[in-house]
PDB file of C-alpha atoms in Angstrom:
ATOM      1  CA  UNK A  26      -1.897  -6.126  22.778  1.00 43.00           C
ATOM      2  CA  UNK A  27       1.179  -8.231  22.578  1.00 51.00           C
ATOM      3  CA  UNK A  28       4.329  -6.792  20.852  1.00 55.00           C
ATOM      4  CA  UNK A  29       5.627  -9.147  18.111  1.00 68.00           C
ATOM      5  CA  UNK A  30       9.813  -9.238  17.941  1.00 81.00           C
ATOM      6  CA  UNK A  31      10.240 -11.718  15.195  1.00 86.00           C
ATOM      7  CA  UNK A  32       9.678 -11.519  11.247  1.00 90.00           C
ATOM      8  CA  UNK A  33       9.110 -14.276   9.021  1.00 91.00           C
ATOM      9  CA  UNK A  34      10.390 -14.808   5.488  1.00 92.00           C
ATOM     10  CA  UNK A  35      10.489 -16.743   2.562  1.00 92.00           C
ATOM     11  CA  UNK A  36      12.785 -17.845  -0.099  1.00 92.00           C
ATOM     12  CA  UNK A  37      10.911 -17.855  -2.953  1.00 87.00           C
ATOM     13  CA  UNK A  38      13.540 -20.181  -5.230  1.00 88.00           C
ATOM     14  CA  UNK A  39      13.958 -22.595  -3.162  1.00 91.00           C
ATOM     15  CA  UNK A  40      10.730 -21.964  -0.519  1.00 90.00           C
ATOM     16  CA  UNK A  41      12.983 -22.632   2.632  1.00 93.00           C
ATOM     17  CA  UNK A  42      10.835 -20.552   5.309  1.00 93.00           C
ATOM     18  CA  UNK A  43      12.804 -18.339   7.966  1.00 95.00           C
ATOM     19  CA  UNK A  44      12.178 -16.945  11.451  1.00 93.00           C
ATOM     20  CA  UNK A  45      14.249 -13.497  11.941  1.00 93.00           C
ATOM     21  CA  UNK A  46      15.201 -11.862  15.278  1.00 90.00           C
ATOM     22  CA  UNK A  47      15.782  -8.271  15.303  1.00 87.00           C
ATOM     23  CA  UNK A  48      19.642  -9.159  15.184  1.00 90.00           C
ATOM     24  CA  UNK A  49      18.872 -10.406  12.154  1.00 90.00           C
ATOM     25  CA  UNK A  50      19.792 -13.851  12.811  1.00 93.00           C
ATOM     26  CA  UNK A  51      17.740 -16.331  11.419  1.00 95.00           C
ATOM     27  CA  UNK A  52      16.883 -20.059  11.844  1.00 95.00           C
ATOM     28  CA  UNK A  53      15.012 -22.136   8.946  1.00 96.00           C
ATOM     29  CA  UNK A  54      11.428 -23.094  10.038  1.00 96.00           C
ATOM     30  CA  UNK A  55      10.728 -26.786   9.980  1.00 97.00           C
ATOM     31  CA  UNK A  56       7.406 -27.359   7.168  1.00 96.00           C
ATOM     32  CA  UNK A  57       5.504 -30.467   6.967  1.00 97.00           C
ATOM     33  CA  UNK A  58       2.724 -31.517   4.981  1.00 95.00           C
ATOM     34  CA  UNK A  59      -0.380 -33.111   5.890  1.00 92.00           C
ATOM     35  CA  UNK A  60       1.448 -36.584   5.961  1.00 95.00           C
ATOM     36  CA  UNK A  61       4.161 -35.196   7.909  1.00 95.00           C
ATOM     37  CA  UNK A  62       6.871 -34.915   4.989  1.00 96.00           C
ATOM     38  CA  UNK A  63       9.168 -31.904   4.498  1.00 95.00           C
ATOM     39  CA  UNK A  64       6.784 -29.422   2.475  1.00 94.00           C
ATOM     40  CA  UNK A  65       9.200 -26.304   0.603  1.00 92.00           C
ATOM     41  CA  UNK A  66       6.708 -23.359   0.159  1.00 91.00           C
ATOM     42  CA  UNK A  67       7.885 -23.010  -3.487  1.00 89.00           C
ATOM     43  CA  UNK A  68       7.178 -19.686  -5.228  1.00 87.00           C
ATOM     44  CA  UNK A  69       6.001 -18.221  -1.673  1.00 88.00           C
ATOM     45  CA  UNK A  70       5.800 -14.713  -2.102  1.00 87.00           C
ATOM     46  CA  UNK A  71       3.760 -12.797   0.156  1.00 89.00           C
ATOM     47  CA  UNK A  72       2.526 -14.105   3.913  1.00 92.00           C
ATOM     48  CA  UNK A  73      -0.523 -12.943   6.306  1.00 92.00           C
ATOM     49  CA  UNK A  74      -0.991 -13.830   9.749  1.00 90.00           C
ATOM     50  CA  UNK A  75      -4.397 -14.790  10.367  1.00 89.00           C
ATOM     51  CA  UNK A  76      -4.763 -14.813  14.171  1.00 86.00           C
ATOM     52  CA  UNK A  77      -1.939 -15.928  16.145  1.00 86.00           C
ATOM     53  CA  UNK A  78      -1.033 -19.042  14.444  1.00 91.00           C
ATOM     54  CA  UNK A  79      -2.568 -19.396  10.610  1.00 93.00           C
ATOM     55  CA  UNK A  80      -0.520 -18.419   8.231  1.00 93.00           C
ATOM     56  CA  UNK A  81      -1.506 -18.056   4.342  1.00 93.00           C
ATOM     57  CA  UNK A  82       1.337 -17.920   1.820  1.00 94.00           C
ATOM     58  CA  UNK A  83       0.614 -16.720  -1.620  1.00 93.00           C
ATOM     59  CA  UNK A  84       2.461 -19.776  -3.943  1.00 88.00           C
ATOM     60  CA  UNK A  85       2.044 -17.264  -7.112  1.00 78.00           C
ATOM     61  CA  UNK A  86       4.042 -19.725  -9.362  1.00 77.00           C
ATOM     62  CA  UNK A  87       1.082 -22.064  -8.580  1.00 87.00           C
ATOM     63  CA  UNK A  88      -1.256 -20.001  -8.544  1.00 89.00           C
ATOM     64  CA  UNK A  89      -2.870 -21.117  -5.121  1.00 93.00           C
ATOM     65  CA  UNK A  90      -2.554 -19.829  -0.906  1.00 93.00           C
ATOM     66  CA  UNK A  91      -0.875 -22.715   1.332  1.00 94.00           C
ATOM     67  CA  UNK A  92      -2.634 -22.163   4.836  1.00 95.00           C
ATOM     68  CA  UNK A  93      -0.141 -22.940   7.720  1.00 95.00           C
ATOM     69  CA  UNK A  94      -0.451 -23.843  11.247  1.00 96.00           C
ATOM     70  CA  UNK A  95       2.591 -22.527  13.281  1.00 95.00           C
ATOM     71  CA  UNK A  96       3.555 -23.778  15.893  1.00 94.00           C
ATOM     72  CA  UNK A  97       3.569 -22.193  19.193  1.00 88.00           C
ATOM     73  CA  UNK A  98       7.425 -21.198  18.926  1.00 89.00           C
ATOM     74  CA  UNK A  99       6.864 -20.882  15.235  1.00 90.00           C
ATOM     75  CA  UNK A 100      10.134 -22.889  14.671  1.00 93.00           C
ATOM     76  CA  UNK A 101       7.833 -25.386  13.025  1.00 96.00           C
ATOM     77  CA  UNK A 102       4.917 -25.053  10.558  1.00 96.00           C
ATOM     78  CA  UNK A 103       2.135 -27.580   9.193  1.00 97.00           C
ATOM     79  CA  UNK A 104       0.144 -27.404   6.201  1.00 97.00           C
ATOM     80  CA  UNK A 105      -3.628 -27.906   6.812  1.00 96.00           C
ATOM     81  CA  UNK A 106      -4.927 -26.326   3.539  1.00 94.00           C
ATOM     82  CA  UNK A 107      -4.398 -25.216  -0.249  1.00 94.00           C
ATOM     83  CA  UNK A 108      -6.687 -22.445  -1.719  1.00 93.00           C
ATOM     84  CA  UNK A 109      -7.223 -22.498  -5.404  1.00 93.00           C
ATOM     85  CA  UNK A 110      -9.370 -20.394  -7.769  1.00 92.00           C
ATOM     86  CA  UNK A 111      -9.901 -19.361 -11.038  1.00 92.00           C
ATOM     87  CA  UNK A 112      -9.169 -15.942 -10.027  1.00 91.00           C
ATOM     88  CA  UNK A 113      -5.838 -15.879  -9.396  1.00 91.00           C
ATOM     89  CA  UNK A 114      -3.271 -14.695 -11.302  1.00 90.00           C
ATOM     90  CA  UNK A 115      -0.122 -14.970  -9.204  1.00 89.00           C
ATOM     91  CA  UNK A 116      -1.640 -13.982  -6.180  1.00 90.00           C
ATOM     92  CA  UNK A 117       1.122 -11.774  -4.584  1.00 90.00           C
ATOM     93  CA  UNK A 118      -0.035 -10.180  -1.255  1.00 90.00           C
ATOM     94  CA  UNK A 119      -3.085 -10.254   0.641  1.00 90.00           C
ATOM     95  CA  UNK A 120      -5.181  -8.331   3.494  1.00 91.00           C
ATOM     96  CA  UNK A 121      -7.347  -9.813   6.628  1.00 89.00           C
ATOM     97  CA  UNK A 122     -10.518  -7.771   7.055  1.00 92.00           C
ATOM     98  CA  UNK A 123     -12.518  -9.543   9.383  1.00 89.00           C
ATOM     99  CA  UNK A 124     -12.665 -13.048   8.999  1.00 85.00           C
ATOM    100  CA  UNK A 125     -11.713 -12.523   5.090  1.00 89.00           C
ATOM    101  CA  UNK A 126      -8.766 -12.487   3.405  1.00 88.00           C
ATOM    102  CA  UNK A 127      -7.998 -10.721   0.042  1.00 92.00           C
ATOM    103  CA  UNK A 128      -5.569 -11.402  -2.612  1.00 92.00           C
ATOM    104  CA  UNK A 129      -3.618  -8.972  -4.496  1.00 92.00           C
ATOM    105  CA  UNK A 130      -2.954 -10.768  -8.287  1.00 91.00           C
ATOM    106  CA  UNK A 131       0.338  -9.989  -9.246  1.00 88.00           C
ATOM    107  CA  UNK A 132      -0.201 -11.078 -13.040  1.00 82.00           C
ATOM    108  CA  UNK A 133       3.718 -11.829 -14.491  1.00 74.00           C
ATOM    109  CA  UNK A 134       2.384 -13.812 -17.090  1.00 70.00           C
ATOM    110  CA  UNK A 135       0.521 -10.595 -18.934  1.00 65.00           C
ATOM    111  CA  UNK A 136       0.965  -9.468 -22.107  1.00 60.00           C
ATOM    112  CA  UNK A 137       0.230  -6.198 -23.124  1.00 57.00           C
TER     113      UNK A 137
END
């Protein structure tokens, strides 16, 4: 098993993406699109770890998952994918069972 030191985060105003040591210092990860552009995960909210390196960020504001490759230091971060479906509702959160991942709907927009 290998021990993970480090926590990820995300601004979710301006979606600058951080890596945190247990000092609680933190250094902004570098996020590129597919064409190799600055990407800002905008309306990020929560992150899972699929694996070692694939990360999926629920963009609830946009209702969609941005799928991340990190890279080995995970200083820097690619986008390879965008998940969309009808069924979200500002996805918030989400679980890995297996090779599956399931999203939690946080649904602001609501009326009661």
């Amino acid at each position: 098993a290998t021990t993970c030191s480090w926590l990820l985060i995300i601004n979710s105003a301006n979606g600058d993406h951080y890596k945190v040591n247990p000092a609680g210092m933190s250094t902004e990860v570098d996020v590129k699109d597919e064409a190799g552009e600055p990407y800002q995960l905008l309306g990020g909210n929560g992150m899972v770890l699929c694996g070692e390196s694939r990360l999926v960020v629920m963009a609830g504001s946009s209702n969609q998952l941005v799928v991340v490759t990190l890279g080995q230091d995970w200083m820097s971060a690619d986008v390879t994918g965008f998940v969309t479906s009808d069924n979200f509702d500002d996805p918030a959160t989400a679980a890995v069972v297996g090779a599956d991942v399931y999203v939690a709907n946080a649904r602001f927009a609501r009326t009661r």
